[in-house]
PDB file of C-alpha atoms in Angstrom:
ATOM      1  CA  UNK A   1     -53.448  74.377 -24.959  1.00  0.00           C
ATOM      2  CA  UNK A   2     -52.938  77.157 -22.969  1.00  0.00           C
ATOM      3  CA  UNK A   3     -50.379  79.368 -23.490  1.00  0.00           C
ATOM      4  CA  UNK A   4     -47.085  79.261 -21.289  1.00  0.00           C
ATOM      5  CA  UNK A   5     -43.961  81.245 -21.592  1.00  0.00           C
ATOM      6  CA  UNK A   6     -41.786  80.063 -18.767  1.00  0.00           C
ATOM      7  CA  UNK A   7     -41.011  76.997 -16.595  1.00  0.00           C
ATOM      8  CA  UNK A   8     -40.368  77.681 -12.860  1.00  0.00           C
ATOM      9  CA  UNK A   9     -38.748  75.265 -10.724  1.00  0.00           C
ATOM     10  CA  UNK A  10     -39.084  74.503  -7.472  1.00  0.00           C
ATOM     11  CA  UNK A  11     -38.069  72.516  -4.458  1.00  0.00           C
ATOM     12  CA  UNK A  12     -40.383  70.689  -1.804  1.00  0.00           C
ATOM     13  CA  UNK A  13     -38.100  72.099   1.241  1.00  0.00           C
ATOM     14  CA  UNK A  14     -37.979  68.310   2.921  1.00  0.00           C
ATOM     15  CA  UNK A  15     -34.861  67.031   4.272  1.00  0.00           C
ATOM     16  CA  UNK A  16     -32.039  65.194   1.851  1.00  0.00           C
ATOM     17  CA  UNK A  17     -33.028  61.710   0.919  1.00  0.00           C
ATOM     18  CA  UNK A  18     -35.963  61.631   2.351  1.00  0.00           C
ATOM     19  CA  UNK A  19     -38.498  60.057  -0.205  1.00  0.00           C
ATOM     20  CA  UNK A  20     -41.895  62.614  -0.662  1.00  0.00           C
ATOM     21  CA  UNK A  21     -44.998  61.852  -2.554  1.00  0.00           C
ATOM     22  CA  UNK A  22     -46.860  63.661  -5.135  1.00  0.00           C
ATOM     23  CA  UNK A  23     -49.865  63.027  -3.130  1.00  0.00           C
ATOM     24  CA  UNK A  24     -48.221  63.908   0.224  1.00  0.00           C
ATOM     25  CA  UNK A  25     -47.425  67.431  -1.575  1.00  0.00           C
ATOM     26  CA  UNK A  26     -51.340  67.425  -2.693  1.00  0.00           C
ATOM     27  CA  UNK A  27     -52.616  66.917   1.003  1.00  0.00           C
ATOM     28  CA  UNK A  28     -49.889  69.818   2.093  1.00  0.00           C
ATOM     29  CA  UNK A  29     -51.344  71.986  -0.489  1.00  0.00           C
ATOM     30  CA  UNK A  30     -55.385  71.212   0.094  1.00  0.00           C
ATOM     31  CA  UNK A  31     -54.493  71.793   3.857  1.00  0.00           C
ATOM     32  CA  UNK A  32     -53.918  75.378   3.173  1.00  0.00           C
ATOM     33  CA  UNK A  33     -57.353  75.677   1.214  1.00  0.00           C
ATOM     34  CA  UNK A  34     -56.155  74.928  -2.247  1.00  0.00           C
ATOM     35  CA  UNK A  35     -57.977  73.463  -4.540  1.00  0.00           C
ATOM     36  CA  UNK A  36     -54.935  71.038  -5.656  1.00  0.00           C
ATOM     37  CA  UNK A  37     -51.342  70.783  -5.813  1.00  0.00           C
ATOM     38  CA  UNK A  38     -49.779  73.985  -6.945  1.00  0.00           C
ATOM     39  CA  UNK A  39     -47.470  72.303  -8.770  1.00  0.00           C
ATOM     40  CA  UNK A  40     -47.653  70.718 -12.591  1.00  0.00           C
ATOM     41  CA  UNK A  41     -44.818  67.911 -11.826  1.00  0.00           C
ATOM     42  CA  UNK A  42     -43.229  66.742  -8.851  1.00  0.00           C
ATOM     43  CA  UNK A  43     -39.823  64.856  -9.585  1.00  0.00           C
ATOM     44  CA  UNK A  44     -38.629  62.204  -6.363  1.00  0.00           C
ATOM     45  CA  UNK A  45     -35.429  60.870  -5.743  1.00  0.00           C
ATOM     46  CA  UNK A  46     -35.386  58.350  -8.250  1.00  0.00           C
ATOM     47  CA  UNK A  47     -36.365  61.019 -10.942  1.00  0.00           C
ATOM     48  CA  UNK A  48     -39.515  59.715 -11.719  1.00  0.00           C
ATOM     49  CA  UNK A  49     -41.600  62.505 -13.360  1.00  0.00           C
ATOM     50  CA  UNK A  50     -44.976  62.525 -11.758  1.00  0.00           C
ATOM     51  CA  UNK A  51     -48.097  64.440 -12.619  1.00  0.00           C
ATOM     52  CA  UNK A  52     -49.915  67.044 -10.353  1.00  0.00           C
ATOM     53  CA  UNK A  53     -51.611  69.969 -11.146  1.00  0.00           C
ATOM     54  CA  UNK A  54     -53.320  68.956 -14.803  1.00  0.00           C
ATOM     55  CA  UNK A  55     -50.838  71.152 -16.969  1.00  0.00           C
ATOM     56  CA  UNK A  56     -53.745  72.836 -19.062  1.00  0.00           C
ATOM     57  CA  UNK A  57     -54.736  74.618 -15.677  1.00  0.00           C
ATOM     58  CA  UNK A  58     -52.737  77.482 -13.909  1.00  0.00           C
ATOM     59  CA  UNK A  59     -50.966  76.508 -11.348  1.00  0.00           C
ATOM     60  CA  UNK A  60     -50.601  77.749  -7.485  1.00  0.00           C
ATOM     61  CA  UNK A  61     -46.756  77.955  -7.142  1.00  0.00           C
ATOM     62  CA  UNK A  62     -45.474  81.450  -8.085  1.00  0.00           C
ATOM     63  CA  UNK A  63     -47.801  84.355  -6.351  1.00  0.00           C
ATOM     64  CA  UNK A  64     -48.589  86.466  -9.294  1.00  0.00           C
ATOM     65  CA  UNK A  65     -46.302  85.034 -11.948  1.00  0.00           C
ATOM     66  CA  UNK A  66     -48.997  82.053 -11.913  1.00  0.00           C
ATOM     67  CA  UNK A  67     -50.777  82.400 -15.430  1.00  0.00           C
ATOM     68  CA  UNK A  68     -48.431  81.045 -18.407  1.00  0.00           C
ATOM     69  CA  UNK A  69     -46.127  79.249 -16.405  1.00  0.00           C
ATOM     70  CA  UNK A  70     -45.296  75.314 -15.454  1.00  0.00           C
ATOM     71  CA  UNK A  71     -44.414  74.643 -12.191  1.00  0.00           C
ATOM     72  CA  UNK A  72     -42.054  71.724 -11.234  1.00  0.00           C
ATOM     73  CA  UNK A  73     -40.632  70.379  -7.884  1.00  0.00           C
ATOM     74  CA  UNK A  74     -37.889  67.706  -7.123  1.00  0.00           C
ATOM     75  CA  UNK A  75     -37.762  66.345  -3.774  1.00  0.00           C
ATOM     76  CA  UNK A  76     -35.410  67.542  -1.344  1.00  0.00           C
ATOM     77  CA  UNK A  77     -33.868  70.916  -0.791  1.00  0.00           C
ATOM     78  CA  UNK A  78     -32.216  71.016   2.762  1.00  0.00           C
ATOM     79  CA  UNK A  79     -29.964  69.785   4.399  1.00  0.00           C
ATOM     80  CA  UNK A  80     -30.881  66.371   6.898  1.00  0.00           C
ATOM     81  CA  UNK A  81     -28.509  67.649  10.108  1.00  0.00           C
ATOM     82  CA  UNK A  82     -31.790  69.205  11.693  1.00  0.00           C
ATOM     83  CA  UNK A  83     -30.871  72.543  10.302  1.00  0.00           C
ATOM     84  CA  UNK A  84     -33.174  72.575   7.552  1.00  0.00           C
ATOM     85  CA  UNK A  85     -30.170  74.516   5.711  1.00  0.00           C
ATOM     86  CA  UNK A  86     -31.292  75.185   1.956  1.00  0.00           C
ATOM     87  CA  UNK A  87     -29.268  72.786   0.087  1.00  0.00           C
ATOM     88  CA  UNK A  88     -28.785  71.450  -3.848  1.00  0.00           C
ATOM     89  CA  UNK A  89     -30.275  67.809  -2.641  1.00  0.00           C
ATOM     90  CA  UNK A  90     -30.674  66.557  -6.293  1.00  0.00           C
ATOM     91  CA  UNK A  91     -29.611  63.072  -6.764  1.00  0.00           C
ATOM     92  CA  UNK A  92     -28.009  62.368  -9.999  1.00  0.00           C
ATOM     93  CA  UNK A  93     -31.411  61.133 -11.173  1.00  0.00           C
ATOM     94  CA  UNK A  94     -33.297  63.855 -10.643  1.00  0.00           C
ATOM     95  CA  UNK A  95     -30.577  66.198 -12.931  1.00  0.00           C
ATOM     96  CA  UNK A  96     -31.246  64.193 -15.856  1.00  0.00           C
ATOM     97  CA  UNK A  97     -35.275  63.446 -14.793  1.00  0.00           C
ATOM     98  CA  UNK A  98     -35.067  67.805 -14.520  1.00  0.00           C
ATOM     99  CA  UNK A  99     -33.213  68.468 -17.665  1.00  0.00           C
ATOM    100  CA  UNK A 100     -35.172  66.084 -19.919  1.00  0.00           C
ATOM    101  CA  UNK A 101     -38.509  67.611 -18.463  1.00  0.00           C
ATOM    102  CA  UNK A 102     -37.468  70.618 -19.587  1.00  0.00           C
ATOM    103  CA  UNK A 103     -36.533  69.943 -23.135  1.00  0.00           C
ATOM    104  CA  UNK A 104     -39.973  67.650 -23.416  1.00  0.00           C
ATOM    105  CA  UNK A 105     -41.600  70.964 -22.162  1.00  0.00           C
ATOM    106  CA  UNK A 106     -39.661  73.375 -24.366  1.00  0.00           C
ATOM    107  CA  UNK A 107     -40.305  70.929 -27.268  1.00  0.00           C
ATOM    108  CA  UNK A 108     -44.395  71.531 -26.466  1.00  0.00           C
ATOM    109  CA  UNK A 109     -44.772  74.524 -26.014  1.00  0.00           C
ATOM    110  CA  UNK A 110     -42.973  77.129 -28.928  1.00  0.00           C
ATOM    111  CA  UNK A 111     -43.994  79.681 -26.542  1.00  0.00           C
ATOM    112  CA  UNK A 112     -41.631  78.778 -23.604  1.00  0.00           C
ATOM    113  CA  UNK A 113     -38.250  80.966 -23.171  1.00  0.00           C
ATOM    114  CA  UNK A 114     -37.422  81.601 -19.421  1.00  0.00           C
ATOM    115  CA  UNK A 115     -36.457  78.909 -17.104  1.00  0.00           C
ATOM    116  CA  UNK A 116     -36.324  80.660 -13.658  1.00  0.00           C
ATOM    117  CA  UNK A 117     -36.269  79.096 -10.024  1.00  0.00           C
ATOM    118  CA  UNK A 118     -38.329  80.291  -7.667  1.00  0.00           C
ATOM    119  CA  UNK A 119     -36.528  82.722  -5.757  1.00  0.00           C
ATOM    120  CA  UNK A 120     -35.640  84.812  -8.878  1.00  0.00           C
ATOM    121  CA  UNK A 121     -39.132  86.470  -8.860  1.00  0.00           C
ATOM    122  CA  UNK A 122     -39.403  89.660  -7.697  1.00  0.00           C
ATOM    123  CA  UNK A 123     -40.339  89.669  -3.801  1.00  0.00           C
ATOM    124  CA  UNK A 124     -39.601  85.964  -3.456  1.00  0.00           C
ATOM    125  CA  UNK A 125     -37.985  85.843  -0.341  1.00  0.00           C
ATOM    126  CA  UNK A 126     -37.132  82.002  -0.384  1.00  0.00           C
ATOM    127  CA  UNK A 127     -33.750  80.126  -1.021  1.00  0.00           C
ATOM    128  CA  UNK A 128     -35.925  77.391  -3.423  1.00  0.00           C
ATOM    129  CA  UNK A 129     -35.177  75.437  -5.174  1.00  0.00           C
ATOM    130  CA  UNK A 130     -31.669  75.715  -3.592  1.00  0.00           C
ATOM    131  CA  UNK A 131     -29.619  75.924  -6.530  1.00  0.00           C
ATOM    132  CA  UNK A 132     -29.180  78.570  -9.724  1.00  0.00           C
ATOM    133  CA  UNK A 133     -31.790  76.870 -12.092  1.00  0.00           C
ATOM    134  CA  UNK A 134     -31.528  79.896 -14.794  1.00  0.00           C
ATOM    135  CA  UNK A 135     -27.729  79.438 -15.744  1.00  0.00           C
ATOM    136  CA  UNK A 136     -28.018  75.607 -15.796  1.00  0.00           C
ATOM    137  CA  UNK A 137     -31.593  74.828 -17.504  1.00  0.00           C
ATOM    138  CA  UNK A 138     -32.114  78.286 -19.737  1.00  0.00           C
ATOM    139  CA  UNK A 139     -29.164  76.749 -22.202  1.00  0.00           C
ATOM    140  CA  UNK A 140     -31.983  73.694 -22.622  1.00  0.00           C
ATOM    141  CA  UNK A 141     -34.523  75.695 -24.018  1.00  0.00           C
ATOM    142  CA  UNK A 142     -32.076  77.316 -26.374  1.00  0.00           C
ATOM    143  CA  UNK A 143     -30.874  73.823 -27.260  1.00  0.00           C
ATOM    144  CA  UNK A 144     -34.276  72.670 -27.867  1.00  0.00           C
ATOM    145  CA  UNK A 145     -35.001  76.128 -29.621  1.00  0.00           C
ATOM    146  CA  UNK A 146     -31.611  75.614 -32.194  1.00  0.00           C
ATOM    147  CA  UNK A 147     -32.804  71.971 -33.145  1.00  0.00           C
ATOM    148  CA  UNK A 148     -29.574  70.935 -31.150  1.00  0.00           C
ATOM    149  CA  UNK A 149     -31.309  68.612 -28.719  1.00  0.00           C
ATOM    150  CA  UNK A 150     -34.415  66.602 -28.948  1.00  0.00           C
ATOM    151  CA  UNK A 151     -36.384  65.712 -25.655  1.00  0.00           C
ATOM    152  CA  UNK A 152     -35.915  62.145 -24.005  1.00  0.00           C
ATOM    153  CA  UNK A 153     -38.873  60.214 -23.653  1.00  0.00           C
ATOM    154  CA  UNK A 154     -39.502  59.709 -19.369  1.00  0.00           C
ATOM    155  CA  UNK A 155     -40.257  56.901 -18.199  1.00  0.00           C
ATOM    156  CA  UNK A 156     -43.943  56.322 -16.751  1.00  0.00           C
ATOM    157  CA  UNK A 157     -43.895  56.862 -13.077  1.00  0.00           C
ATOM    158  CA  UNK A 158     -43.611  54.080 -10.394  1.00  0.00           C
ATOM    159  CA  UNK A 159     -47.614  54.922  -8.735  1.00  0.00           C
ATOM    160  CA  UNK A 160     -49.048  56.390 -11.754  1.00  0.00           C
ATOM    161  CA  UNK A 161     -51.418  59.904 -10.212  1.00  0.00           C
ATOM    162  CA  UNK A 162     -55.086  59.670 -10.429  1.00  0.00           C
ATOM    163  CA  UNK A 163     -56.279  63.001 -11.815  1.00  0.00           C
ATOM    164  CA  UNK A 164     -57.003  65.336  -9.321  1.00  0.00           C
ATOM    165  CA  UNK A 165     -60.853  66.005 -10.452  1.00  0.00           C
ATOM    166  CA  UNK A 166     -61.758  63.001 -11.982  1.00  0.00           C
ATOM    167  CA  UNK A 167     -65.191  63.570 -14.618  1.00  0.00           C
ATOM    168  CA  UNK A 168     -68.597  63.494 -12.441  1.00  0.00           C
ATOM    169  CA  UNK A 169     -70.105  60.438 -12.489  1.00  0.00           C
ATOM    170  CA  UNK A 170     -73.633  60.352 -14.405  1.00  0.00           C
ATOM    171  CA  UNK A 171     -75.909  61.324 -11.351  1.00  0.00           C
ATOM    172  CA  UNK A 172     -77.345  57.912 -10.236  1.00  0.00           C
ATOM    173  CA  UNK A 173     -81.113  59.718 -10.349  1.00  0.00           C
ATOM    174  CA  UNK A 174     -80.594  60.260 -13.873  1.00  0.00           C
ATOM    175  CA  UNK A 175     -79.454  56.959 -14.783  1.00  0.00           C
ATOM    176  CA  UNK A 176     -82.690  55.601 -12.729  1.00  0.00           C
ATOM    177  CA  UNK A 177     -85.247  57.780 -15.097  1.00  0.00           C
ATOM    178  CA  UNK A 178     -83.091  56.741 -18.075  1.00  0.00           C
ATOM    179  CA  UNK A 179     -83.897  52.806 -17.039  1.00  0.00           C
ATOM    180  CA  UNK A 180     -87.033  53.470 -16.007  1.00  0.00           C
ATOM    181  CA  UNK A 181     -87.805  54.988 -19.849  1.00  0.00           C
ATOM    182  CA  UNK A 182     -86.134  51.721 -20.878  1.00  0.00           C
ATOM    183  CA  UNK A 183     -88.431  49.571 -19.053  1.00  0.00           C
ATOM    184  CA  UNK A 184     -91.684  51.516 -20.267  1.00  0.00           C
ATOM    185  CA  UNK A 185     -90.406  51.290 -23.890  1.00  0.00           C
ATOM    186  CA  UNK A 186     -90.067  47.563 -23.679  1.00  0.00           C
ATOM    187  CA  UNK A 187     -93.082  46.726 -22.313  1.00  0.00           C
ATOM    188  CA  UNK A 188     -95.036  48.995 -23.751  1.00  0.00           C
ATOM    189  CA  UNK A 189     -93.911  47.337 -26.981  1.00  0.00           C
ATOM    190  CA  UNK A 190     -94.397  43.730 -25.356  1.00  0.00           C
ATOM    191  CA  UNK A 191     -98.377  45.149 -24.861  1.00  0.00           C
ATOM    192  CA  UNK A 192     -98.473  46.138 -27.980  1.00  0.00           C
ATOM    193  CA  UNK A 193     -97.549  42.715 -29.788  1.00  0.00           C
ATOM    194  CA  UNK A 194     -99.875  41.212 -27.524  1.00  0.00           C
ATOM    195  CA  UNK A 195    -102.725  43.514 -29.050  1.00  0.00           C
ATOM    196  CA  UNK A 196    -101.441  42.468 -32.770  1.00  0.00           C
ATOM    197  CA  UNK A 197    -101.755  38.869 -31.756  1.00  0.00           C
ATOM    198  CA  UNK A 198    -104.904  38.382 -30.336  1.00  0.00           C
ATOM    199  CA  UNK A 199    -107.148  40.332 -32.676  1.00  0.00           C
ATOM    200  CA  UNK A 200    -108.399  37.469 -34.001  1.00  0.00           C
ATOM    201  CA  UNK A 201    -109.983  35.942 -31.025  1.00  0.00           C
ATOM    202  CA  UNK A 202    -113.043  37.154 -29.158  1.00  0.00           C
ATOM    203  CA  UNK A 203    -113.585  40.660 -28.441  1.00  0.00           C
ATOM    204  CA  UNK A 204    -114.013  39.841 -24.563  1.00  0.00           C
ATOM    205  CA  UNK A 205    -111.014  37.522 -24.487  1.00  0.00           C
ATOM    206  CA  UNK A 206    -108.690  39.684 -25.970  1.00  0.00           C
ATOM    207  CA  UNK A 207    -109.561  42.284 -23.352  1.00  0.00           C
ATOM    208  CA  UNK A 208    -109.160  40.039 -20.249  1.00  0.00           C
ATOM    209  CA  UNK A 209    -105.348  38.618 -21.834  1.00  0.00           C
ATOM    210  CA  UNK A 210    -104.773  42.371 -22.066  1.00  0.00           C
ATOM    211  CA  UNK A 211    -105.634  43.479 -18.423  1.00  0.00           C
ATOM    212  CA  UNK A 212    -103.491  40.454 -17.404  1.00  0.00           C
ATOM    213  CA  UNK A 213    -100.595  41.212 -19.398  1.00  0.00           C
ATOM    214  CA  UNK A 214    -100.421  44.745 -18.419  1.00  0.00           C
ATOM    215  CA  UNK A 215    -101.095  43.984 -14.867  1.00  0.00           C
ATOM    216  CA  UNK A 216     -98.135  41.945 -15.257  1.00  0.00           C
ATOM    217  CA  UNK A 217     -96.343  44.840 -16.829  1.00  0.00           C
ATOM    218  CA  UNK A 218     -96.780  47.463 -13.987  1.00  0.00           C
ATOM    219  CA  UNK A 219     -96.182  44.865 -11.354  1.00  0.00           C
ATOM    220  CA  UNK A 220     -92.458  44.353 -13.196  1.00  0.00           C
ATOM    221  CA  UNK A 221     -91.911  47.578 -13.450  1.00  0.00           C
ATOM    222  CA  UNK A 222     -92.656  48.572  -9.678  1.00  0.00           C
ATOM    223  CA  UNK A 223     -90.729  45.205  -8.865  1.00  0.00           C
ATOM    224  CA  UNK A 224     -87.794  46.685 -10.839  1.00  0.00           C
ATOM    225  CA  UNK A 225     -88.157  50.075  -8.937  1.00  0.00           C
ATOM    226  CA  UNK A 226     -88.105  48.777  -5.253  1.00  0.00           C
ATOM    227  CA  UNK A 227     -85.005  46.889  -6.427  1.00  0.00           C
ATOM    228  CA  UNK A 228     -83.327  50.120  -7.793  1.00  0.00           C
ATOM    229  CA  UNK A 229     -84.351  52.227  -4.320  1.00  0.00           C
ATOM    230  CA  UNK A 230     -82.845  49.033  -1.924  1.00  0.00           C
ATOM    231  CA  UNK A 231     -79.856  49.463  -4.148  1.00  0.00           C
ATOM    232  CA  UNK A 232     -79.381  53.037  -4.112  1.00  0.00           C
ATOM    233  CA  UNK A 233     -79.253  53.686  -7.441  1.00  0.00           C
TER     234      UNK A 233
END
C-alpha cells in the first residue's frame, strides 16, 4: 500500500447533466500522451463510484502534488447555457457517492488528513472542482479520525472498469515449447513401454515394432506442430 496523505478532488469540466464515462475520461487523458486516466475514481451523475487509475499507482491529476495523493472526479462542473461557467453541478447523488468515498478512503488509509480541491494548490489556476471541497469534506476525515463515523459500503458500479493494464498474457511461443515438451514426454514414455513389452520376442522383431512406433511418434508430433503454426499459437 502506498502511502497517501491527502485526497484531492476534482471535476471533469463537462456541462450540467450531461452523463460522462470513466472510459471517455481515459481516452481524454491517453490523447494527451498519458499512460491512463489521471484520476483514481470518477463519480457520474448517479453517484456511482467507478475505478480509474489503479489506486496503488500515482496518479496524473495534481502537477507536482501527484505522489501520496488520491485523485477523484464527479461529473459535471459548468454550467449547460453554452457558457461553460464553473458551476457546483453535483446532483444529490453524487454528495453522498463523494462524502462516503471519502470516509471509505480516510478509513484505509491512517495516513490521510487533507481533503483539498484542486484549485487550492499552489499555482492552480483553475475554478475545479467548482465548489469549496476543504470546508465541506475535511470535517469527514476528522469524523472518520474521532471514531464518529464509519464509511458506507458503495454500491458496485453500473459497467464495472476493466483494469487499465490487464497482466500479459503467457507469450503464445512459450506456451508452444511448453506443449511441445509435453508431447516429447508422452511419447517418449509411450516408446519406452513399447521397449518393456516386447523384450521377449525376437531381437529383429522388436527392432522393426520400434522403428514403426517411433516413426509414428515423430509423424504425431510434426502433425501436432503444423496444427499449432495454422493456428497461430
Amino acid at each position: 500500500m502506498r502511502p497517501v496523505n491527502t485526497i484531492v478532488i476534482h471535476c471533469s469540466a463537462t456541462p450540467e447533466g450531461r452523463p460522462v464515462s470513466v472510459e471517455t475520461i481515459r481516452r481524454w487523458h491517453l490523447d494527451r500522451g498519458w499512460r491512463d486516466i489521471g484520476y483514481h475514481y470518477v463519480i457520474d451523475l448517479d453517484g456511482n463510484v467507478h475505478e480509474g487509475r489503479p489506486i496503488g499507482q500515482i496518479g496524473a491529476h495534481v502537477r507536482g502534488h501527484n505522489t501520496g495523493t488520491i485523485g477523484i472526479c464527479y461529473v459535471g462542473g459548468v454550467t449547460n447555457d453554452g457558457r461553460l461557467a464553473p458551476k457546483d453541478t453535483r446532483t444529490p447523488a453524487q454528495v453522498e457517492a463523494l462524502r462516503s468515498l471519502v470516509a471509505e478512503l480516510a478509513e484505509t488509509y491512517p495516513g490521510i488528513m487533507t481533503v483539498k480541491g484542486h484549485r487550492d494548490f499552489p499555482r492552480v489556476a483553475k475554478a475545479c472542482p467548482c465548489f469549496d471541497a476543504q470546508p465541506e469534506l475535511q470535517p469527514v476525515v476528522a469524523a472518520v479520525r474521532a471514531g464518529r463515523l464509519a464509511p458506507r459500503s458503495r454500491p458496485e458500479p453500473a459497467d464495472p472498469i476493466e483494469p487499465a493494464f490487464p497482466p500479459d498474457p503467457e507469450p503464445n511461443a512459450g506456451k508452444s515449447l511448453l506443449q511441445s515438451k509435453t508431447n516429447l514426454s508422452a511419447i517418449g514414455a509411450f516408446v519406452t513401454s513399447v521397449v518393456t513389452a516386447l523384450t521377449s520376442l525376437e531381437t529383429w522383431v522388436a527392432a522393426l515394432v520400434i522403428v514403426i512406433a517411433a516413426g509414428f511418434a515423430f509423424w504425431i508430433i510434426r502433425e501436432r506442430m503444423q496444427k499449432a503454426r495454422e493456428l497461430g499459437v
